[in-house]
Tab-separated table of C-alpha atoms and ligand atoms in Angstrom:
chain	number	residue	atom	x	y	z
A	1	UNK	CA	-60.602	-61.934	31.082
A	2	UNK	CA	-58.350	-58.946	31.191
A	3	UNK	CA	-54.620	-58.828	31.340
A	4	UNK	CA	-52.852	-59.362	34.644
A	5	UNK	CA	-51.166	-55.752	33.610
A	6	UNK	CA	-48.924	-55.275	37.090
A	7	UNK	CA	-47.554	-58.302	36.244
A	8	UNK	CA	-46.455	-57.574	32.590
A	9	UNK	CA	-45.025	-54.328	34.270
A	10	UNK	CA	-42.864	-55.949	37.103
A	11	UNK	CA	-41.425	-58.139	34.333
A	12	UNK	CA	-41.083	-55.765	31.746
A	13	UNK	CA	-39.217	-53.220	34.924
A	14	UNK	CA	-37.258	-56.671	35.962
A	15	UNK	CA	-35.800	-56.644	32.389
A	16	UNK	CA	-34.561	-53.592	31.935
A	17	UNK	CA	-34.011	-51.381	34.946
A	18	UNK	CA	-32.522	-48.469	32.777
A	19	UNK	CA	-34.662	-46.803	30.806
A	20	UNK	CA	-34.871	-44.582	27.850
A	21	UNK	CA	-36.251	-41.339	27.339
A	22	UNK	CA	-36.017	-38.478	25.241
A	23	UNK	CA	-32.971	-36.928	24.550
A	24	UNK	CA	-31.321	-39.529	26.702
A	25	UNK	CA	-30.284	-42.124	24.005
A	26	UNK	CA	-30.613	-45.717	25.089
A	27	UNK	CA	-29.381	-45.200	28.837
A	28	UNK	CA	-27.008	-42.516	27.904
A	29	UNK	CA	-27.409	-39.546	30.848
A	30	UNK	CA	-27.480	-36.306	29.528
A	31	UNK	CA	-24.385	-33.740	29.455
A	32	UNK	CA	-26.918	-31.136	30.278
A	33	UNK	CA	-29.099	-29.953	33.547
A	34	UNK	CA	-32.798	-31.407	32.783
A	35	UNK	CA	-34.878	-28.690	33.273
A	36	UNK	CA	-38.732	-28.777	31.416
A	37	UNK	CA	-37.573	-26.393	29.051
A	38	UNK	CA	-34.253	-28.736	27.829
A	39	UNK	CA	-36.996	-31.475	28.153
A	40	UNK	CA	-39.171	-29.985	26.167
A	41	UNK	CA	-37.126	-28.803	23.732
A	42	UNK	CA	-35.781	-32.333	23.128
A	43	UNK	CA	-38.725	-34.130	22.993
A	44	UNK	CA	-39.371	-31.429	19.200
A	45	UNK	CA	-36.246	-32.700	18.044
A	46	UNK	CA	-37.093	-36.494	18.967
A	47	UNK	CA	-39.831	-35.944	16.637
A	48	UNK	CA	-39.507	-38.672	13.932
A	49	UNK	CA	-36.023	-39.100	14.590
A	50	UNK	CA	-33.573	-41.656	15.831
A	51	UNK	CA	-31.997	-41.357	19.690
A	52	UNK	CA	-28.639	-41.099	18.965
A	53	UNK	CA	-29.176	-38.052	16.393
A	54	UNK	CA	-31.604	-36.158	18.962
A	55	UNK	CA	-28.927	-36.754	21.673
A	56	UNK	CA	-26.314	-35.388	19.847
A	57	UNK	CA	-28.080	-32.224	18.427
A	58	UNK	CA	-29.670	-31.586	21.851
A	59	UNK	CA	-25.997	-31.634	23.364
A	60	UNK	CA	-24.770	-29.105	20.496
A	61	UNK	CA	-27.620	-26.943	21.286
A	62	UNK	CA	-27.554	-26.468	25.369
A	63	UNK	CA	-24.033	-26.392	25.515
A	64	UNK	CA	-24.401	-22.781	23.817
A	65	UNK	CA	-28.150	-22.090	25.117
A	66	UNK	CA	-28.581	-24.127	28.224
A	67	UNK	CA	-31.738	-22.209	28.784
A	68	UNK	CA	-34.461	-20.631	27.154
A	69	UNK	CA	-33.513	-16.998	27.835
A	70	UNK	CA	-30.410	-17.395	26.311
A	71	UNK	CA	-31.851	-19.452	23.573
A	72	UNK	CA	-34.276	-16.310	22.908
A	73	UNK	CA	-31.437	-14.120	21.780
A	74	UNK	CA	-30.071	-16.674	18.953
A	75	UNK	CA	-31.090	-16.529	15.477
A	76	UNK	CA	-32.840	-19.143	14.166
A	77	UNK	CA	-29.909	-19.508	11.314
A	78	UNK	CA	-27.936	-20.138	14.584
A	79	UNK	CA	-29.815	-22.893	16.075
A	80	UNK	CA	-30.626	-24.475	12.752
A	81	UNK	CA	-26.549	-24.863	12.336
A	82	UNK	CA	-26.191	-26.509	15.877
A	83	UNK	CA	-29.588	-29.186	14.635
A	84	UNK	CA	-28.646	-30.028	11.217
A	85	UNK	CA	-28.641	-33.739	11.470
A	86	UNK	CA	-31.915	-33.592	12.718
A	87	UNK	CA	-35.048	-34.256	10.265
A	88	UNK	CA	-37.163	-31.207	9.427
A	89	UNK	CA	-34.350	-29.252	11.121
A	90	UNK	CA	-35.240	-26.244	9.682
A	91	UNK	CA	-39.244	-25.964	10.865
A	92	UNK	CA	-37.769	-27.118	13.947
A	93	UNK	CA	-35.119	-24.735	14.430
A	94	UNK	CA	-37.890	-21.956	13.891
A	95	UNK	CA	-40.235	-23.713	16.201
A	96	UNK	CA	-37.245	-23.741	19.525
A	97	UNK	CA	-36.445	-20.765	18.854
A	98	UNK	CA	-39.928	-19.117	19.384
A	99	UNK	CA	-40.158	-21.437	22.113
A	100	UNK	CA	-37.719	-19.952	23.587
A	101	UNK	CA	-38.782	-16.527	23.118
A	102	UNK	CA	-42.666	-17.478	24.635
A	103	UNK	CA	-41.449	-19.426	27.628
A	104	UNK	CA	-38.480	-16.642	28.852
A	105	UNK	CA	-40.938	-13.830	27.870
A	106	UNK	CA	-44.672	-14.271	28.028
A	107	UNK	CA	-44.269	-17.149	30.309
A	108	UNK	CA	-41.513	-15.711	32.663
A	109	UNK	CA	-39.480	-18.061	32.095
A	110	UNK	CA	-41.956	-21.062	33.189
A	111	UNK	CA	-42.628	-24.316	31.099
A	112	UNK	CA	-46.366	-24.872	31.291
A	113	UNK	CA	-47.471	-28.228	32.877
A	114	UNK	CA	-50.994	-28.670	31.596
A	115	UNK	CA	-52.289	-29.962	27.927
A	116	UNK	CA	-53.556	-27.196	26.884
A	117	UNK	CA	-50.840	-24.550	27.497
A	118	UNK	CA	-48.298	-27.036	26.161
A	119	UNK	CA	-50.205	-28.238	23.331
A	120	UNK	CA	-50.438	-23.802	22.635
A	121	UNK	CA	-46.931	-24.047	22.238
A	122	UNK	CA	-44.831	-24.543	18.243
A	123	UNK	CA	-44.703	-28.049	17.112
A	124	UNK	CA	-45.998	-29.325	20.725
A	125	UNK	CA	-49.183	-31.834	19.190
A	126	UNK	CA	-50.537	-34.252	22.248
A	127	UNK	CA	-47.657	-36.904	22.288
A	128	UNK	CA	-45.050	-34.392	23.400
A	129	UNK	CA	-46.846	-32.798	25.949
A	130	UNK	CA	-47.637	-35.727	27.467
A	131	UNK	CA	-43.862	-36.905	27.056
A	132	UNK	CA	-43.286	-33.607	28.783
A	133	UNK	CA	-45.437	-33.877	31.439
A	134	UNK	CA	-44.094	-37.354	32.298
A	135	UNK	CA	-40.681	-36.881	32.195
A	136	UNK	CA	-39.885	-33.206	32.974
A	137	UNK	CA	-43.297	-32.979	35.593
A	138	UNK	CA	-42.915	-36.772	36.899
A	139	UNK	CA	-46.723	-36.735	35.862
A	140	UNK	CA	-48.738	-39.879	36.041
A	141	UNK	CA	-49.760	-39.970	32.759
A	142	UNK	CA	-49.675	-42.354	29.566
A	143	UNK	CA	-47.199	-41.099	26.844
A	144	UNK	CA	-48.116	-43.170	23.585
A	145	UNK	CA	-45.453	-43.084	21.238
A	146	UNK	CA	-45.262	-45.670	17.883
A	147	UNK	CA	-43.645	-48.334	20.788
A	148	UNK	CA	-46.591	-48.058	22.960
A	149	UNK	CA	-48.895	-48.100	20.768
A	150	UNK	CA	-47.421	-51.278	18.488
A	151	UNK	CA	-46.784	-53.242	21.476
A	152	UNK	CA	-49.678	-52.270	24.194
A	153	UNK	CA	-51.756	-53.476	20.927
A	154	UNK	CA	-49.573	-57.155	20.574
A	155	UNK	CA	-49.979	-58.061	23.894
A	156	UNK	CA	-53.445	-57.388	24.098
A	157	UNK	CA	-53.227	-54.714	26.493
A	158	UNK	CA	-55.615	-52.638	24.299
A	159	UNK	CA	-57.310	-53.446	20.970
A	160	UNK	CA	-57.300	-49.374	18.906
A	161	UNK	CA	-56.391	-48.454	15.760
A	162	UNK	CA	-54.910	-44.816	16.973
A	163	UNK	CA	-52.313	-43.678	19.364
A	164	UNK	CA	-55.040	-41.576	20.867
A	165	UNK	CA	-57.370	-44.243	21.562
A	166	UNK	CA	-54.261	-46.089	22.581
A	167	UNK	CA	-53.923	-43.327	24.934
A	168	UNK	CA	-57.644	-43.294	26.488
A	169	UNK	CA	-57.155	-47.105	26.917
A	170	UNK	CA	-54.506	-46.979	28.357
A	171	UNK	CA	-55.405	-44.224	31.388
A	172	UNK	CA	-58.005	-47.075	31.753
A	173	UNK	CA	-56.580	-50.385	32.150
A	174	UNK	CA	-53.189	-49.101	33.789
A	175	UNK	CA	-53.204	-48.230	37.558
A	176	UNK	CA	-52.582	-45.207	39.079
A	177	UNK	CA	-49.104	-44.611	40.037
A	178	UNK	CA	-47.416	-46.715	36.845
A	179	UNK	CA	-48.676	-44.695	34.216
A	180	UNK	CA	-46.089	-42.043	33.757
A	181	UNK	CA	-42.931	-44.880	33.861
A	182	UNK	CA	-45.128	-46.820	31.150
A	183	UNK	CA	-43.324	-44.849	28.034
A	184	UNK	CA	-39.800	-45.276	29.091
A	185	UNK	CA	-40.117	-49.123	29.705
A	186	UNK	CA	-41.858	-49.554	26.494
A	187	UNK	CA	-39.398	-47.710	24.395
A	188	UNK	CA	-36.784	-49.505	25.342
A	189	UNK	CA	-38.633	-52.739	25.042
A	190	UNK	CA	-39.810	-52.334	21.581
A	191	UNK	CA	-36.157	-51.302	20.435
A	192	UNK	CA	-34.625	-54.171	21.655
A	193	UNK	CA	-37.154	-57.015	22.074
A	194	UNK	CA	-40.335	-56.217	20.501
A	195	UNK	CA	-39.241	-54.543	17.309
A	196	UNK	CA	-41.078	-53.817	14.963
A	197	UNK	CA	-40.045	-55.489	12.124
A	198	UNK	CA	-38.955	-58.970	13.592
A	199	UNK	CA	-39.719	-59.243	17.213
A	200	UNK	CA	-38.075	-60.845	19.391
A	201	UNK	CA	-40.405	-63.589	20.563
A	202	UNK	CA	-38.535	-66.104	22.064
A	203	UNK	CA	-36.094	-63.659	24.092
A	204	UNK	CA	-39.061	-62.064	25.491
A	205	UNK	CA	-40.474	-62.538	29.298
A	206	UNK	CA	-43.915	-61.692	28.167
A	207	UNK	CA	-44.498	-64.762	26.063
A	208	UNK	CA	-46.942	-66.691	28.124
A	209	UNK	CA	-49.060	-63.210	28.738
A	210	UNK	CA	-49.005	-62.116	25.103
A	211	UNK	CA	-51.519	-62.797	22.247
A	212	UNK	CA	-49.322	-62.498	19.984
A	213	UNK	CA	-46.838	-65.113	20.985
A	214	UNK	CA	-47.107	-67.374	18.129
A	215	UNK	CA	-48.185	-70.583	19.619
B	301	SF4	S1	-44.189	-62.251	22.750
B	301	SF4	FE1	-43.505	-61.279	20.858
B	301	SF4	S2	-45.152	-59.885	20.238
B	301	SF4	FE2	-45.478	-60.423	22.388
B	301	SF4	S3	-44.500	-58.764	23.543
B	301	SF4	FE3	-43.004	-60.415	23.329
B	301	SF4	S4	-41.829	-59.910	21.468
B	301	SF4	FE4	-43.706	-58.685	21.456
């Protein structure tokens, strides 16, 4: 029988009302306006790196450039000083900065909402577009990051070995409407509960849903 999956939802939502996402840093607001293009250009520096590191270097970086026009005219010496901290700083400090200069130039100034003129986009692959298009486009769409895909897989949600079949199973089994919130309750989750060395098991309100619950 398949999982009761609004039910692991309400009590994963019960447990932890604030949520993370990108650039945010485990329920920290950000200093700076969220627009898709700060949105965007957080979710590159999230990239394989921890929270509290992409929060700090995104804060460095819009407090000069809070958008991408003015982000155009820096060097990319410039931004790569502000983004140090950040692993594979450098490619990335190449990759906002032309960014920048596509979305205030060929784009007017417009973050594109769909896959495909994301995905078109420096260092955008499928997992931050879709991070993009659920938190800067409120998008009802499944963002599968290493969380989602770990723990969707645990509880039994989904049986895949990929985070894009992750992804595919997951625009199947979850209903319409709780797709796009799926990532930021998830992320949280797995850094707190679910880990993924040494989870949680008996602090966790899933334990009677989950297959992996050792019994
Ligand atoms: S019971 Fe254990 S494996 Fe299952 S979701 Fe909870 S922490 Fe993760």
């Amino acid at each position: 029988m398949g999982k009761d999956v609004d039910r692991i939802l309400d009590l994963l939502e019960a447990r932890s009302p604030e949520r993370a996402s990108p650039g945010t840093a485990l329920g920290r607001e950000p200093s700076w306006e969220r627009t898709p293009f700060t949105m965007l250009v957080s979710t590159v520096i999230s990239q394989r790196n921890r929270d509290e590191v992409t929060y700090e270097a995104s804060q460095r970086l819009f407090s000069r450039w809070p958008d991408a026009a003015s982000m155009s005219l820096a060097s990319v010496d410039e931004i790569d000083a502000e983004i140090v901290k950040v692993n594979f700083h450098v490619g990335k400090a190449r990759a906002i900065r032309e960014i920048a200069r596509i979305v205030s130039g060929d784009l007017g100034g417009r973050v594109p909402s769909d896959l495909d003129g994301l995905m078109s986009l420096p260092m955008v692959g499928r997992k931050t577009a879709t991070c993009v298009q659920c938190f800067a486009f409120g998008m009802d769409v499944v963002c599968v990051d290493t969380h989602v895909h770990r723990i969707s897989n645990r509880i039994g949600l989904v049986s895949t070995k990929t985070p894009e079949e992750t992804e595919n199973e997951l625009m199947r089994v979850v209903p319409p409407g709780r797709r796009g919130t799926l990532n930021e309750i998830l992320v949280r989750f797995g850094q707190e509960v679910c880990r993924p060395v040494g989870p949680r098991h008996e602090k966790c309100p899933l334990r009677d849903l989950c297959d992996s619950y050792p019994r």
